[in-house]
Amino acid sequence: MKGLLHKEFMLVGKQLKLGAVVFIALIFLFNLPKDSDSFSPASYIEAYTLMMSIVLTMSTFAYDEQTKWNIYALSLPVSKNQIVRSKYLFALIILGLTSVVFVPMMFFLPGGFSEEQVFSIQIIISLALLFIALMIPLIYRFGTQKFRVAFLAIFFGSIALAFLVKQLNLFSLSSFQMDEAGLNRAVFFLLLLSVALLVVSYFISCRIFSKKEV
Amino acid sequence: MNALELKNVGKAYKGFALKDVSFDLPEGYIMGFIGENGAGKSTTIKAILGLVHSEGDICVLGRDKKEITAVKEHIGVVLEEATFPDQLNLLDVESILRGVYKTWDQARFLALADTFRLDRKKKIKDYSRGMKMKLALAAALSHDSRLLILDEPTAGLDPVVRDEVLDMLLEFIQQPDHTVLISSHIISDLERVCDYVTFIHEGRILFSMSKEALSEEFGIFHGGEAEVAALPREALCGLRRGKFGCEALVRRSCVAGNIPLEPAGIEDIMVFYGKGDPQ
């Protein structure tokens, strides 16, 4: 298991270093005088960490497929479940690492450590967990090539849908009123839900991979 | 004790099926696993390692196929189609495997890598096919392997390195509880090192026996069409027609003792069987 995780980090070592450089650059780039109340550099940078954990995890799957690593991995003294677990752990470690590095950075960002930023970070972490929960079983089921196509379709489809909703005035966020305590509960519930879905996703991935032949 | 037991193993694919594959490999011996391309060698090896779901019973180092993960620490594997991630180098591979095998021997791995003249810093993607095979072999021999499962390990190697690899297998087998299953197209390699030969043809095992029993079982008959036609049908296993007569692979036990037969090598047997029905 330790060896499997080590392999993942070695595979994406270069990307991880590049990601860290971009991360630091973003911190400096956003460390500008705050000119708008709606502008939250913290959430932009945290969104970047979300993207990194997703892209890096996807890369490890792509590398595995390219070299047929799973055939070799399954001849090692590791179970199929351990292989699946290493993927989830890797995604969580990347997300955790980037978040842990990022949170202290918030003090240096415009606006400092605000409650609004804490909210947005919680939401972004929840979304990342949800995305990982969705992504890993789909990759195990369909492979990275098909998943990439589906990913792009979902991504651009969501943008198109949001644009359509805005243009047609179908839905307005301002119609939803929630006090601060309610918002707190909603954000916490979202985090709980994403963790629960991640656990379910792990078991689904284990099941898919156990049936899969390499 | 048998290191490997297969009983009625089957696996069906579209257009190909492994049927009733059964053989035993006693502990302490080397078995050559032969057959033409697409005969089912790699599928059988995958079934043994649990990489594909199969029917029938497989027992590896005393464990049923469902419990194979428990004995993988003691199985060294070289697979033709799978390699290490190609953007890593030898030292990266070593550090990964160190974290996987409890019995990993770093010094032995690095010594084997030096013997095989493998560059430690070069990326695996820049290795030749032969070098990748050597790397996999070094890994297979650097932990407490009791059973080596090698799928075409000498493919792509030059004769000198092939010889070194075969010597290594012979050295490995010196331990009484060490066993090797090796599939190869290079029959001369197998003739040199194997104690047993198992021949798979179109998904079925045609025979699995010791090398000595094989030479006692088969012989080659030279003669004209009429002389071959006079041989008992059950004796005839393969036939090759040439300008100056015919060559037939026959079962010695089915022909009269006074019929002159030449010894049949593993390659002869494989070629004759591979050519199809002699009738």
JSON list of C-alpha atoms in Angstrom, two decimals, chain A residues 80-204:
[
{"chain": "A", "resi": 80, "resn": "LYS", "atom": "CA", "xyz": [-7.62, -5.07, -5.64]},
{"chain": "A", "resi": 81, "resn": "ASN", "atom": "CA", "xyz": [-9.21, -3.12, -2.78]},
{"chain": "A", "resi": 82, "resn": "GLN", "atom": "CA", "xyz": [-5.81, -1.79, -1.73]},
{"chain": "A", "resi": 83, "resn": "ILE", "atom": "CA", "xyz": [-5.17, -0.56, -5.27]},
{"chain": "A", "resi": 84, "resn": "VAL", "atom": "CA", "xyz": [-8.51, 1.27, -5.23]},
{"chain": "A", "resi": 85, "resn": "ARG", "atom": "CA", "xyz": [-7.81, 2.63, -1.74]},
{"chain": "A", "resi": 86, "resn": "SER", "atom": "CA", "xyz": [-4.47, 4.02, -2.86]},
{"chain": "A", "resi": 87, "resn": "LYS", "atom": "CA", "xyz": [-6.24, 6.10, -5.54]},
{"chain": "A", "resi": 88, "resn": "TYR", "atom": "CA", "xyz": [-8.72, 7.58, -3.04]},
{"chain": "A", "resi": 89, "resn": "LEU", "atom": "CA", "xyz": [-5.98, 8.23, -0.51]},
{"chain": "A", "resi": 90, "resn": "PHE", "atom": "CA", "xyz": [-3.83, 9.91, -3.13]},
{"chain": "A", "resi": 91, "resn": "ALA", "atom": "CA", "xyz": [-6.68, 12.25, -4.16]},
{"chain": "A", "resi": 92, "resn": "LEU", "atom": "CA", "xyz": [-7.43, 13.06, -0.51]},
{"chain": "A", "resi": 93, "resn": "ILE", "atom": "CA", "xyz": [-3.77, 13.62, 0.36]},
{"chain": "A", "resi": 94, "resn": "ILE", "atom": "CA", "xyz": [-3.36, 16.05, -2.56]},
{"chain": "A", "resi": 95, "resn": "LEU", "atom": "CA", "xyz": [-6.53, 17.87, -1.57]},
{"chain": "A", "resi": 96, "resn": "GLY", "atom": "CA", "xyz": [-5.48, 17.86, 2.10]},
{"chain": "A", "resi": 97, "resn": "LEU", "atom": "CA", "xyz": [-1.92, 18.97, 1.38]},
{"chain": "A", "resi": 98, "resn": "THR", "atom": "CA", "xyz": [-2.93, 21.85, -0.83]},
{"chain": "A", "resi": 99, "resn": "SER", "atom": "CA", "xyz": [-5.58, 22.93, 1.67]},
{"chain": "A", "resi": 100, "resn": "VAL", "atom": "CA", "xyz": [-3.19, 22.71, 4.61]},
{"chain": "A", "resi": 101, "resn": "VAL", "atom": "CA", "xyz": [-0.61, 24.76, 2.73]},
{"chain": "A", "resi": 102, "resn": "PHE", "atom": "CA", "xyz": [-3.26, 27.17, 1.58]},
{"chain": "A", "resi": 103, "resn": "VAL", "atom": "CA", "xyz": [-5.15, 28.00, 4.80]},
{"chain": "A", "resi": 104, "resn": "PRO", "atom": "CA", "xyz": [-2.21, 29.85, 6.46]},
{"chain": "A", "resi": 105, "resn": "MET", "atom": "CA", "xyz": [-1.73, 31.73, 3.18]},
{"chain": "A", "resi": 106, "resn": "MET", "atom": "CA", "xyz": [-5.17, 33.27, 3.58]},
{"chain": "A", "resi": 107, "resn": "PHE", "atom": "CA", "xyz": [-3.81, 35.59, 6.27]},
{"chain": "A", "resi": 108, "resn": "PHE", "atom": "CA", "xyz": [-1.64, 37.17, 3.62]},
{"chain": "A", "resi": 109, "resn": "LEU", "atom": "CA", "xyz": [-4.40, 37.54, 1.07]},
{"chain": "A", "resi": 110, "resn": "PRO", "atom": "CA", "xyz": [-6.54, 40.67, 0.73]},
{"chain": "A", "resi": 111, "resn": "GLY", "atom": "CA", "xyz": [-9.28, 40.63, 3.31]},
{"chain": "A", "resi": 112, "resn": "GLY", "atom": "CA", "xyz": [-7.31, 38.31, 5.63]},
{"chain": "A", "resi": 113, "resn": "PHE", "atom": "CA", "xyz": [-8.96, 35.34, 7.27]},
{"chain": "A", "resi": 114, "resn": "SER", "atom": "CA", "xyz": [-12.63, 36.18, 6.85]},
{"chain": "A", "resi": 115, "resn": "GLU", "atom": "CA", "xyz": [-15.69, 34.10, 7.64]},
{"chain": "A", "resi": 116, "resn": "GLU", "atom": "CA", "xyz": [-16.75, 34.41, 4.02]},
{"chain": "A", "resi": 117, "resn": "GLN", "atom": "CA", "xyz": [-13.50, 32.77, 2.93]},
{"chain": "A", "resi": 118, "resn": "VAL", "atom": "CA", "xyz": [-13.94, 29.93, 5.41]},
{"chain": "A", "resi": 119, "resn": "PHE", "atom": "CA", "xyz": [-17.40, 29.33, 3.93]},
{"chain": "A", "resi": 120, "resn": "SER", "atom": "CA", "xyz": [-16.17, 29.30, 0.37]},
{"chain": "A", "resi": 121, "resn": "ILE", "atom": "CA", "xyz": [-13.30, 26.96, 1.26]},
{"chain": "A", "resi": 122, "resn": "GLN", "atom": "CA", "xyz": [-15.69, 24.54, 2.96]},
{"chain": "A", "resi": 123, "resn": "ILE", "atom": "CA", "xyz": [-17.91, 24.57, -0.11]},
{"chain": "A", "resi": 124, "resn": "ILE", "atom": "CA", "xyz": [-15.00, 24.10, -2.50]},
{"chain": "A", "resi": 125, "resn": "ILE", "atom": "CA", "xyz": [-13.59, 21.19, -0.46]},
{"chain": "A", "resi": 126, "resn": "SER", "atom": "CA", "xyz": [-17.06, 19.60, -0.41]},
{"chain": "A", "resi": 127, "resn": "LEU", "atom": "CA", "xyz": [-17.32, 20.01, -4.17]},
{"chain": "A", "resi": 128, "resn": "ALA", "atom": "CA", "xyz": [-13.87, 18.49, -4.63]},
{"chain": "A", "resi": 129, "resn": "LEU", "atom": "CA", "xyz": [-14.86, 15.49, -2.52]},
{"chain": "A", "resi": 130, "resn": "LEU", "atom": "CA", "xyz": [-18.07, 15.13, -4.50]},
{"chain": "A", "resi": 131, "resn": "PHE", "atom": "CA", "xyz": [-16.18, 15.29, -7.75]},
{"chain": "A", "resi": 132, "resn": "ILE", "atom": "CA", "xyz": [-13.63, 12.69, -6.61]},
{"chain": "A", "resi": 133, "resn": "ALA", "atom": "CA", "xyz": [-16.50, 10.49, -5.45]},
{"chain": "A", "resi": 134, "resn": "LEU", "atom": "CA", "xyz": [-18.03, 10.71, -8.90]},
{"chain": "A", "resi": 135, "resn": "MET", "atom": "CA", "xyz": [-14.82, 10.55, -10.93]},
{"chain": "A", "resi": 136, "resn": "ILE", "atom": "CA", "xyz": [-13.04, 7.47, -9.56]},
{"chain": "A", "resi": 137, "resn": "PRO", "atom": "CA", "xyz": [-15.82, 4.90, -10.05]},
{"chain": "A", "resi": 138, "resn": "LEU", "atom": "CA", "xyz": [-16.53, 6.32, -13.52]},
{"chain": "A", "resi": 139, "resn": "ILE", "atom": "CA", "xyz": [-12.87, 5.99, -14.51]},
{"chain": "A", "resi": 140, "resn": "TYR", "atom": "CA", "xyz": [-12.78, 2.43, -13.16]},
{"chain": "A", "resi": 141, "resn": "ARG", "atom": "CA", "xyz": [-15.89, 1.65, -15.16]},
{"chain": "A", "resi": 142, "resn": "PHE", "atom": "CA", "xyz": [-15.20, 3.44, -18.45]},
{"chain": "A", "resi": 143, "resn": "GLY", "atom": "CA", "xyz": [-11.47, 4.27, -18.49]},
{"chain": "A", "resi": 144, "resn": "THR", "atom": "CA", "xyz": [-9.83, 7.69, -18.64]},
{"chain": "A", "resi": 145, "resn": "GLN", "atom": "CA", "xyz": [-10.42, 8.34, -22.34]},
{"chain": "A", "resi": 146, "resn": "LYS", "atom": "CA", "xyz": [-14.20, 8.04, -22.12]},
{"chain": "A", "resi": 147, "resn": "PHE", "atom": "CA", "xyz": [-14.22, 9.81, -18.77]},
{"chain": "A", "resi": 148, "resn": "ARG", "atom": "CA", "xyz": [-12.37, 12.82, -20.23]},
{"chain": "A", "resi": 149, "resn": "VAL", "atom": "CA", "xyz": [-15.00, 13.15, -22.95]},
{"chain": "A", "resi": 150, "resn": "ALA", "atom": "CA", "xyz": [-17.79, 12.85, -20.38]},
{"chain": "A", "resi": 151, "resn": "PHE", "atom": "CA", "xyz": [-15.97, 15.32, -18.11]},
{"chain": "A", "resi": 152, "resn": "LEU", "atom": "CA", "xyz": [-15.76, 17.94, -20.86]},
{"chain": "A", "resi": 153, "resn": "ALA", "atom": "CA", "xyz": [-19.40, 17.33, -21.79]},
{"chain": "A", "resi": 154, "resn": "ILE", "atom": "CA", "xyz": [-20.50, 17.82, -18.16]},
{"chain": "A", "resi": 155, "resn": "PHE", "atom": "CA", "xyz": [-18.24, 20.85, -17.71]},
{"chain": "A", "resi": 156, "resn": "PHE", "atom": "CA", "xyz": [-19.38, 22.74, -20.81]},
{"chain": "A", "resi": 157, "resn": "GLY", "atom": "CA", "xyz": [-22.94, 21.47, -20.37]},
{"chain": "A", "resi": 158, "resn": "SER", "atom": "CA", "xyz": [-23.07, 23.01, -16.87]},
{"chain": "A", "resi": 159, "resn": "ILE", "atom": "CA", "xyz": [-21.76, 26.34, -18.16]},
{"chain": "A", "resi": 160, "resn": "ALA", "atom": "CA", "xyz": [-24.32, 26.30, -20.96]},
{"chain": "A", "resi": 161, "resn": "LEU", "atom": "CA", "xyz": [-27.10, 25.45, -18.52]},
{"chain": "A", "resi": 162, "resn": "ALA", "atom": "CA", "xyz": [-26.07, 28.20, -16.11]},
{"chain": "A", "resi": 163, "resn": "PHE", "atom": "CA", "xyz": [-25.95, 30.68, -18.99]},
{"chain": "A", "resi": 164, "resn": "LEU", "atom": "CA", "xyz": [-29.39, 29.59, -20.18]},
{"chain": "A", "resi": 165, "resn": "VAL", "atom": "CA", "xyz": [-30.88, 29.83, -16.69]},
{"chain": "A", "resi": 166, "resn": "LYS", "atom": "CA", "xyz": [-29.47, 33.35, -16.32]},
{"chain": "A", "resi": 167, "resn": "GLN", "atom": "CA", "xyz": [-30.61, 34.47, -19.76]},
{"chain": "A", "resi": 168, "resn": "LEU", "atom": "CA", "xyz": [-34.13, 33.15, -19.35]},
{"chain": "A", "resi": 169, "resn": "ASN", "atom": "CA", "xyz": [-34.40, 34.37, -15.74]},
{"chain": "A", "resi": 170, "resn": "LEU", "atom": "CA", "xyz": [-35.71, 30.95, -14.71]},
{"chain": "A", "resi": 171, "resn": "PHE", "atom": "CA", "xyz": [-34.16, 30.98, -11.31]},
{"chain": "A", "resi": 172, "resn": "SER", "atom": "CA", "xyz": [-32.88, 33.66, -8.99]},
{"chain": "A", "resi": 173, "resn": "LEU", "atom": "CA", "xyz": [-30.60, 33.08, -6.05]},
{"chain": "A", "resi": 174, "resn": "SER", "atom": "CA", "xyz": [-31.94, 36.23, -4.44]},
{"chain": "A", "resi": 175, "resn": "SER", "atom": "CA", "xyz": [-35.28, 34.45, -3.90]},
{"chain": "A", "resi": 176, "resn": "PHE", "atom": "CA", "xyz": [-33.54, 32.20, -1.36]},
{"chain": "A", "resi": 177, "resn": "GLN", "atom": "CA", "xyz": [-33.23, 33.79, 2.04]},
{"chain": "A", "resi": 178, "resn": "MET", "atom": "CA", "xyz": [-31.16, 32.09, 4.67]},
{"chain": "A", "resi": 179, "resn": "ASP", "atom": "CA", "xyz": [-29.83, 33.40, 7.96]},
{"chain": "A", "resi": 180, "resn": "GLU", "atom": "CA", "xyz": [-26.22, 32.83, 8.99]},
{"chain": "A", "resi": 181, "resn": "ALA", "atom": "CA", "xyz": [-27.00, 29.84, 11.22]},
{"chain": "A", "resi": 182, "resn": "GLY", "atom": "CA", "xyz": [-28.96, 28.24, 8.39]},
{"chain": "A", "resi": 183, "resn": "LEU", "atom": "CA", "xyz": [-26.09, 28.84, 5.99]},
{"chain": "A", "resi": 184, "resn": "ASN", "atom": "CA", "xyz": [-23.68, 27.28, 8.47]},
{"chain": "A", "resi": 185, "resn": "ARG", "atom": "CA", "xyz": [-25.86, 24.21, 8.75]},
{"chain": "A", "resi": 186, "resn": "ALA", "atom": "CA", "xyz": [-26.23, 23.96, 4.96]},
{"chain": "A", "resi": 187, "resn": "VAL", "atom": "CA", "xyz": [-22.47, 24.17, 4.39]},
{"chain": "A", "resi": 188, "resn": "PHE", "atom": "CA", "xyz": [-21.80, 21.62, 7.11]},
{"chain": "A", "resi": 189, "resn": "PHE", "atom": "CA", "xyz": [-24.46, 19.32, 5.67]},
{"chain": "A", "resi": 190, "resn": "LEU", "atom": "CA", "xyz": [-22.87, 19.59, 2.23]},
{"chain": "A", "resi": 191, "resn": "LEU", "atom": "CA", "xyz": [-19.50, 18.57, 3.71]},
{"chain": "A", "resi": 192, "resn": "LEU", "atom": "CA", "xyz": [-21.06, 15.61, 5.53]},
{"chain": "A", "resi": 193, "resn": "LEU", "atom": "CA", "xyz": [-22.90, 14.57, 2.39]},
{"chain": "A", "resi": 194, "resn": "SER", "atom": "CA", "xyz": [-19.75, 14.68, 0.29]},
{"chain": "A", "resi": 195, "resn": "VAL", "atom": "CA", "xyz": [-17.81, 12.59, 2.84]},
{"chain": "A", "resi": 196, "resn": "ALA", "atom": "CA", "xyz": [-20.66, 10.04, 2.94]},
{"chain": "A", "resi": 197, "resn": "LEU", "atom": "CA", "xyz": [-20.77, 9.90, -0.85]},
{"chain": "A", "resi": 198, "resn": "LEU", "atom": "CA", "xyz": [-17.02, 9.44, -0.98]},
{"chain": "A", "resi": 199, "resn": "VAL", "atom": "CA", "xyz": [-17.33, 6.38, 1.28]},
{"chain": "A", "resi": 200, "resn": "VAL", "atom": "CA", "xyz": [-20.11, 4.98, -0.92]},
{"chain": "A", "resi": 201, "resn": "SER", "atom": "CA", "xyz": [-18.04, 5.77, -4.00]},
{"chain": "A", "resi": 202, "resn": "TYR", "atom": "CA", "xyz": [-15.07, 3.82, -2.57]},
{"chain": "A", "resi": 203, "resn": "PHE", "atom": "CA", "xyz": [-17.19, 0.70, -2.14]},
{"chain": "A", "resi": 204, "resn": "ILE", "atom": "CA", "xyz": [-18.64, 1.08, -5.64]}
]
